[in-house]
Short mmCIF file of C-alpha atoms and ligand atoms in Angstrom, two decimals:
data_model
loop_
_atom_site.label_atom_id
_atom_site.label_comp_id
_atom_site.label_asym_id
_atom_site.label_seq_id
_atom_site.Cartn_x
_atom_site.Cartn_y
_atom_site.Cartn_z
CA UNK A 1 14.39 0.93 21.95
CA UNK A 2 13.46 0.44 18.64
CA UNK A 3 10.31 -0.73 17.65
CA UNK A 4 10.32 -2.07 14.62
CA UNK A 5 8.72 -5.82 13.85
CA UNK A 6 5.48 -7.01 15.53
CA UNK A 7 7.01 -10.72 15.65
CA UNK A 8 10.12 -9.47 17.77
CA UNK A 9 6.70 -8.63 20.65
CA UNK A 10 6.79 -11.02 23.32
CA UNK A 11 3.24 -11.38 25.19
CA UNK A 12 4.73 -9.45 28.23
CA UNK A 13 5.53 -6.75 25.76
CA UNK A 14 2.07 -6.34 24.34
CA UNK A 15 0.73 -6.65 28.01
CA UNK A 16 2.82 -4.25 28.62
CA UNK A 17 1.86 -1.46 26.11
CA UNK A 18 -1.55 -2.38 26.75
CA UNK A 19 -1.76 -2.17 30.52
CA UNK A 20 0.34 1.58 29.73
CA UNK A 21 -2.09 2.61 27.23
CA UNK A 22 -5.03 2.13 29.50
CA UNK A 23 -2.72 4.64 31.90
CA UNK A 24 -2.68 7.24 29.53
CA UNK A 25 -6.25 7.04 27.97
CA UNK A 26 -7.59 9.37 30.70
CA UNK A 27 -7.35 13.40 30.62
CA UNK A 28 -4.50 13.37 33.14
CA UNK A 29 -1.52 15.70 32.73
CA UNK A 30 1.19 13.71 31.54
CA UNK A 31 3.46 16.80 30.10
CA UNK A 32 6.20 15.64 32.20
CA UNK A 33 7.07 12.28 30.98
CA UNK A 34 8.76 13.23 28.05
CA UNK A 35 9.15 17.04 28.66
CA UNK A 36 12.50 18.45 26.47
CA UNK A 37 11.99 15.69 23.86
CA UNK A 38 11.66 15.85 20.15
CA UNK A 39 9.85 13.56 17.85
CA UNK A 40 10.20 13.28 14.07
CA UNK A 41 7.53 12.41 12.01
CA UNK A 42 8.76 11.05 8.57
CA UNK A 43 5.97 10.32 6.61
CA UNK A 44 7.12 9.07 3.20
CA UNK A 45 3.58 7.69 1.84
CA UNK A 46 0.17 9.37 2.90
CA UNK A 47 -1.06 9.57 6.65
CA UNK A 48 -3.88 10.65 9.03
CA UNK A 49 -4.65 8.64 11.74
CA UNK A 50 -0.60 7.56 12.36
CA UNK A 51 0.86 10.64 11.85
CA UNK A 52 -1.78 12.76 13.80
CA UNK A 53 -1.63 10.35 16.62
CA UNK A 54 1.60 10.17 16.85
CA UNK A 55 2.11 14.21 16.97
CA UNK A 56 -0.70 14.26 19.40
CA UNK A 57 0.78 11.51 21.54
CA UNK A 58 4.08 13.02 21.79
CA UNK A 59 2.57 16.72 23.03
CA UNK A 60 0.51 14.57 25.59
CA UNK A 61 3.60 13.54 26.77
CA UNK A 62 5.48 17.28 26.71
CA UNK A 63 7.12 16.68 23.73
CA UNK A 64 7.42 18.47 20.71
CA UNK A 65 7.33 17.40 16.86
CA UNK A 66 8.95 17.92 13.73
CA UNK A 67 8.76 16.01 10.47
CA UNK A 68 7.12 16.21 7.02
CA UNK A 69 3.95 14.33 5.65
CA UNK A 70 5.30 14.16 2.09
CA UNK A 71 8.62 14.12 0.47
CA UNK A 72 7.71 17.04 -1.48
CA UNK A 73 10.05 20.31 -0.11
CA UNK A 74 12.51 17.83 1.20
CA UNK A 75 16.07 16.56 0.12
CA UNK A 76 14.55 13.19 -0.78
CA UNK A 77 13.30 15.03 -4.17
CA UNK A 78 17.22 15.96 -5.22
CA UNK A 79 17.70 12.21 -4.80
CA UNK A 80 19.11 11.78 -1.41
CA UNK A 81 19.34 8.64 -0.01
CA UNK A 82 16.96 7.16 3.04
CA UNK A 83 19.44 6.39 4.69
CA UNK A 84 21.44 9.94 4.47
CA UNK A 85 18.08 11.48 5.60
CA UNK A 86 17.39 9.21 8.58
CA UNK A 87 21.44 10.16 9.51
CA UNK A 88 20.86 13.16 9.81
CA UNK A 89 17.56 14.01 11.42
CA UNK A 90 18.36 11.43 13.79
CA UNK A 91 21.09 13.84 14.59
CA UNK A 92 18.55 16.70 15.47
CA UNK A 93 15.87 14.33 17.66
CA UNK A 94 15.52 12.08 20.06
CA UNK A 95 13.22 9.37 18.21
CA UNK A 96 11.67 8.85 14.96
CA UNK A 97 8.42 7.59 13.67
CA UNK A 98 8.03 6.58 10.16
CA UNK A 99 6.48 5.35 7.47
CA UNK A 100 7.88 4.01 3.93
CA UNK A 101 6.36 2.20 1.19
CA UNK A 102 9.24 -0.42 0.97
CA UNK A 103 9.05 -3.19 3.18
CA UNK A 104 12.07 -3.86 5.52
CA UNK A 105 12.84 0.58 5.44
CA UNK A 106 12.30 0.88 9.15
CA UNK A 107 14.64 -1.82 9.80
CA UNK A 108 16.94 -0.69 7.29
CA UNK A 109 16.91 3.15 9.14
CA UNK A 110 17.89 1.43 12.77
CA UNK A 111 21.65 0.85 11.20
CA UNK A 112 21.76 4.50 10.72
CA UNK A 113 19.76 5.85 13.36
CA UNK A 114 21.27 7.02 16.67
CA UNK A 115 18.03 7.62 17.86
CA UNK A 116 15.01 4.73 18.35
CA UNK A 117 13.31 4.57 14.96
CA UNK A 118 9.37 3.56 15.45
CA UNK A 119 7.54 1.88 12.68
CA UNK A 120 4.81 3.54 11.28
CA UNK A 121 4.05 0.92 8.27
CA UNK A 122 6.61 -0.41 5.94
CA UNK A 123 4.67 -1.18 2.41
CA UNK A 124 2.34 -4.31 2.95
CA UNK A 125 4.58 -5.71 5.47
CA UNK A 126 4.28 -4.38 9.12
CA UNK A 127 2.61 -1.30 11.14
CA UNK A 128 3.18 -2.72 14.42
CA UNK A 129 1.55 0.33 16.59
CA UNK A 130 -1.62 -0.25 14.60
CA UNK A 131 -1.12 -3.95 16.06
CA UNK A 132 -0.76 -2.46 19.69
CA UNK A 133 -3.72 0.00 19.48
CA UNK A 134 -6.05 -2.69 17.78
CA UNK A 135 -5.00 -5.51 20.32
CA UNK A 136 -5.91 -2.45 22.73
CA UNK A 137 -9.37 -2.09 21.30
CA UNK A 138 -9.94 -4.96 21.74
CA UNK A 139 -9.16 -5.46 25.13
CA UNK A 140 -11.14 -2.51 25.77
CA UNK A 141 -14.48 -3.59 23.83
CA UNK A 142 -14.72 -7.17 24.95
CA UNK A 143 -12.53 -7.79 27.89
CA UNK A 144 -9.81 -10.44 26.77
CA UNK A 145 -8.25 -12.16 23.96
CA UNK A 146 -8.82 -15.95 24.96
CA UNK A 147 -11.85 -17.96 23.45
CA UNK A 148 -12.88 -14.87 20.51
CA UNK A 149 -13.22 -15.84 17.39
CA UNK A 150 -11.86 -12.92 15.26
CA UNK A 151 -12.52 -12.54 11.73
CA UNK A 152 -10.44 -10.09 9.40
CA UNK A 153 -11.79 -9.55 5.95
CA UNK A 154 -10.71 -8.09 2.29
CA UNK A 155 -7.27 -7.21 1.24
CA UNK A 156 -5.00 -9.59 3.31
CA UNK A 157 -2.02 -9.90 1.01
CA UNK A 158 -1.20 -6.22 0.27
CA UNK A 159 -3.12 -4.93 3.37
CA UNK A 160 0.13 -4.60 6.65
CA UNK A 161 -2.86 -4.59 9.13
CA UNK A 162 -3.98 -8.16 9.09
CA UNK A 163 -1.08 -10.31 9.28
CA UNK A 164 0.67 -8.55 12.35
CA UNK A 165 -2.59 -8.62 14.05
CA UNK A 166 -2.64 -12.35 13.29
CA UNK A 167 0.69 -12.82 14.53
CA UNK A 168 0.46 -10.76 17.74
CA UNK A 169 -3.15 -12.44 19.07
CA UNK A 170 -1.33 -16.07 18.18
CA UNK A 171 0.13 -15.43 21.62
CA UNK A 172 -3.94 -15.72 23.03
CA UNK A 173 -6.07 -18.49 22.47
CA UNK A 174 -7.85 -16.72 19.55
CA UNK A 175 -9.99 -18.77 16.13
CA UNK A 176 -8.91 -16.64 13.54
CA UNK A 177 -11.38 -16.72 10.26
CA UNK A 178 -9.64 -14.83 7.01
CA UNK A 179 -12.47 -13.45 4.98
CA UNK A 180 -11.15 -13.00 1.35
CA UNK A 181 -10.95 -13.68 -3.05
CA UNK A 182 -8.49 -16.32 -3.10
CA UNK A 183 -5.80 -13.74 -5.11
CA UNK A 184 -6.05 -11.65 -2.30
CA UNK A 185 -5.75 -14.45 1.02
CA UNK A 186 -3.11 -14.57 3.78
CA UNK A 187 0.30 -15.35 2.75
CA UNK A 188 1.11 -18.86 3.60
CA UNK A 189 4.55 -18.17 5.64
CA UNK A 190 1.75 -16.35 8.16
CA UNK A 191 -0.46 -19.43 8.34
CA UNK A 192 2.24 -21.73 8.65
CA UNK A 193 3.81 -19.70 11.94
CA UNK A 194 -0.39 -19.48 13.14
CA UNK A 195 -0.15 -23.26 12.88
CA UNK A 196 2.68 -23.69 14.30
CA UNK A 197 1.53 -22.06 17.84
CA UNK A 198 -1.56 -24.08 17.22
CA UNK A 199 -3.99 -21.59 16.54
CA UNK A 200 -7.00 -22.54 14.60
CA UNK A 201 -7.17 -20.49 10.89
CA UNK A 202 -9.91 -20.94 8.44
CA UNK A 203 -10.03 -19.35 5.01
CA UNK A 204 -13.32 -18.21 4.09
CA UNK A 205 -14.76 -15.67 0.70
CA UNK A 206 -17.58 -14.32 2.37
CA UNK A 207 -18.57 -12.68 5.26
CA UNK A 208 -22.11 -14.27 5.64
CA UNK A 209 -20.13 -17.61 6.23
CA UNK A 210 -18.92 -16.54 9.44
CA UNK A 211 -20.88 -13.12 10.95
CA UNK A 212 -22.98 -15.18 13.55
CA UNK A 213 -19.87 -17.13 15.01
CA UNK A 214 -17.86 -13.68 15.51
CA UNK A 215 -16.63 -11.82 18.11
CA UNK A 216 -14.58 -9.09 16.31
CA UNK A 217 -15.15 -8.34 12.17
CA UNK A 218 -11.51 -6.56 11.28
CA UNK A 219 -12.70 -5.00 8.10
CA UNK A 220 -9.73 -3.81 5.88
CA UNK A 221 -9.36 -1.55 2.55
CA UNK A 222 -8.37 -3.14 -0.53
CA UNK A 223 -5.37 -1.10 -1.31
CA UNK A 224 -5.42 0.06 -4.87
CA UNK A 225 -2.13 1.92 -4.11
CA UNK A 226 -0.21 -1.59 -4.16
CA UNK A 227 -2.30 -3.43 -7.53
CA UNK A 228 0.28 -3.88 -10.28
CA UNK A 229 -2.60 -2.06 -12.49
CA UNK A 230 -5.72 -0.39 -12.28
CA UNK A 231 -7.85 -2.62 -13.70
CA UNK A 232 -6.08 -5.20 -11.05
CA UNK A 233 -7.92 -2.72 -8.58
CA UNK A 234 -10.90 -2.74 -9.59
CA UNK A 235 -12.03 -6.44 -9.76
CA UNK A 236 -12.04 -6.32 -6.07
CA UNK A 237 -13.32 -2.69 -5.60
CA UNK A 238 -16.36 -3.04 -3.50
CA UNK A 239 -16.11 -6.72 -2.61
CA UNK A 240 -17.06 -6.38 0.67
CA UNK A 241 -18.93 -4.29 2.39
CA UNK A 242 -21.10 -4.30 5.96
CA UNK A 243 -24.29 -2.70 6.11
CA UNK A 244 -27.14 -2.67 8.54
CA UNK A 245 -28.05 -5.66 7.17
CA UNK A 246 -25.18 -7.47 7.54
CA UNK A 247 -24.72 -6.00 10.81
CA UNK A 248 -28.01 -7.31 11.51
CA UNK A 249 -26.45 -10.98 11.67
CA UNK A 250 -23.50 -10.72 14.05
CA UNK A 251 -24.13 -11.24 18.05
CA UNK A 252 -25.05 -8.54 20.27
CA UNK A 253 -21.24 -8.84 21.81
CA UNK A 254 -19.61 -7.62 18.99
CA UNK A 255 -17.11 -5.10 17.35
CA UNK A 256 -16.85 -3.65 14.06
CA UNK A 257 -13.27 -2.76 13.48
CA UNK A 258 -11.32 -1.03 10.35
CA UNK A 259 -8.32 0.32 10.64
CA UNK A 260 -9.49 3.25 8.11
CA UNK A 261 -9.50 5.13 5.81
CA UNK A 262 -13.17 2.30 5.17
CA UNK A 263 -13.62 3.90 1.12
CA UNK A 264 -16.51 1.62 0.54
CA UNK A 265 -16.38 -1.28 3.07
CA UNK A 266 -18.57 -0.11 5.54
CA UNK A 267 -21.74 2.10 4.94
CA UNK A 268 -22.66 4.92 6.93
CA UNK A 269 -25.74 3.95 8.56
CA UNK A 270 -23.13 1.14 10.41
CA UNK A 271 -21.71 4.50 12.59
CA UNK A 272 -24.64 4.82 14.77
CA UNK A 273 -24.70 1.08 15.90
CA UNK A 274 -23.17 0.77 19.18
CA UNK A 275 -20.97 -2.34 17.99
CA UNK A 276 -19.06 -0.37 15.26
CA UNK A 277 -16.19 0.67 17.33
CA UNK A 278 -13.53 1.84 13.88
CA UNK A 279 -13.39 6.11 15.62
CA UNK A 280 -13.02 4.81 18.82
CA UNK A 281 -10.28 2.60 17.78
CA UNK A 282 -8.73 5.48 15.89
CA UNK A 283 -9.05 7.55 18.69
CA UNK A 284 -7.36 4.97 21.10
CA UNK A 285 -4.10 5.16 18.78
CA UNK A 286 -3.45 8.19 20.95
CA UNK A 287 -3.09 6.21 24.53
CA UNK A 288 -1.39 3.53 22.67
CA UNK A 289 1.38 5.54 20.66
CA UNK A 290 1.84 7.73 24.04
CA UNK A 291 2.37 3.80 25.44
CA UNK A 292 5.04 3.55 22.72
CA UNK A 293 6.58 6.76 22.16
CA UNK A 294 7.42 6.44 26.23
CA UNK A 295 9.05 3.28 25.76
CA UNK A 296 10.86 4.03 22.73
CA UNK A 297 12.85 7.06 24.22
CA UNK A 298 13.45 5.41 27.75
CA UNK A 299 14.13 2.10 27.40
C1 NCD B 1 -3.75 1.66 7.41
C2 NCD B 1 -2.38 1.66 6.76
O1 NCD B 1 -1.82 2.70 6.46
O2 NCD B 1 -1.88 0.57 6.60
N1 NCD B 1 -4.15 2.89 7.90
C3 NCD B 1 -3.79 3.25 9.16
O3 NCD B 1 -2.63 3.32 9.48
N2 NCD B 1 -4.77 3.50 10.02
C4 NCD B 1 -4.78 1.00 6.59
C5 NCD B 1 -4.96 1.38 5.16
O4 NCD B 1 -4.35 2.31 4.64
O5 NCD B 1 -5.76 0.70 4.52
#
């Protein structure tokens, strides 16, 4: 199956994937699951967590990888098409992971794909399998999803991290607080669908409005990579960031999350604080893409 769009995830689903990820996050031998099976890795904008994870995953599993991490030395630089290149790798594997700065690419390579195509971020749009290991974190850190009050802060309209975690824990009873400069908030299509499964969103600018009633802080990058300009960029650059000091103010049940890479939005001295839980959540996109990869090729 493809897995493309964290809205198409039904709460079974995402039970699902997390109740498998928990499986594989152990030093078992799984080699056999998907023994004789090859990934491909098509990383068409810079990686390290995703595409690492998702190599690392699939060897777990007794697969083996292929792919490239930048266009450069491929086809794609004489001008071939996305969808001739997804034709015809797809005719060499049996699944491919990807990532694309245009929104909607993913989607567009499952009407030439033979094999399941897995999202790995399509511009500011989606990166579903950060969703799953995130919701997974989660779980992990603080038990369940019903009653927290999770706030995710900085670059919400170009960032794809926030909004399909928004739109997968609207199927808990979650208080979601969006931490963000007004040019920068949640796109109103997003709030509108929150609202419609009646879960409470309120729109904040800074971080000290909300620290003490959190349960999870869901720090994000400001991504100069998708600013019209430069000097766009850097009127946000450094607009938030958590320090001991800020750190200082949250409740002693509490995770720091951030996708990563942090640049400047949380400090160093935060690492050694037992709540900041970012590596660990990095780390658990192994379990949770080995969750994926396994569904993706047999179902
Ligand atoms: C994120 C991404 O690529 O969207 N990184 C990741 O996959 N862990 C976040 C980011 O780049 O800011």
């Amino acid at each position: 199956m493809d897995i493309i769009s964290t809205r198409s995830m039904s709460k079974d689903f995402l039970e699902d994937i997390i109740k498998s990820a928990k499986k594989y996050d152990s030093d078992k031998d799984f080699t056999s699951v998907l023994k004789g099976k090859i990934l491909a890795t098509l990383f068409f904008e810079p990686s390290t967590r995703t595409q690492f994870s998702f190599q690392t995953a699939m060897q777990r599993l007794g697969g083996k990888c292929v792919g490239f991490s930048s266009t450069e030395g491929t086809s794609v630089k004489k001008g071939e098409t996305l969808m001739d290149t997804i034709r015809t790798i797809s005719s060499y594997v049996d699944c491919i992971a990807m990532r694309h700065p245009k929104e909607g690419a993913a989607k567009l390579a499952t009407e030439v794909s033979g094999v399941p195509i897995v999202n790995g971020g399509d511009g500011s749009h989606d990166h579903p399998t950060q969703t799953l290991l995130d919701l997974y974190t989660i779980r992990k850190g603080l038990g369940n999803f019903d009653g927290l009050n999770i706030g995710i802060c900085g670059d919400l309209r170009y960032g794809r991290t926030g909004r399909p975690l928004s739109i997968a824990l609207s199927n808990w009873d979650v208080k979601l607080h969006y931490i963000s400069p007004p040019q920068l908030s949640m796109d109103k299509g997003t709030i509108r669908h929150l609202k419609d499964k009646k879960i409470a969103v309120k729109e904040v600018m800074k971080i000290e409005d909300v620290i003490k009633e959190l349960d999870v802080l869901y720090m994000t990058r400001i991504q100069r990579e998708r600013f019209p300009t430069e000097e766009e960029y850097l009127k946000f650059k450094g607009v938030y960031v958590v320090d001991p000091a800020m750190m200082a103010k949250a409740k002693e049940r509490f995770i720091l999350m951030h996708p990563l890479p942090r640049i400047d939005g949380i400090t160093l001295e935060v690492d050694d604080d037992p709540r900041a839980k970012y590596f660990e959540q990095a780390r658990n996109g192994v379990p949770a893409r080995m969750a994926v990869l396994h569904k993706a090729i047999t179902e």
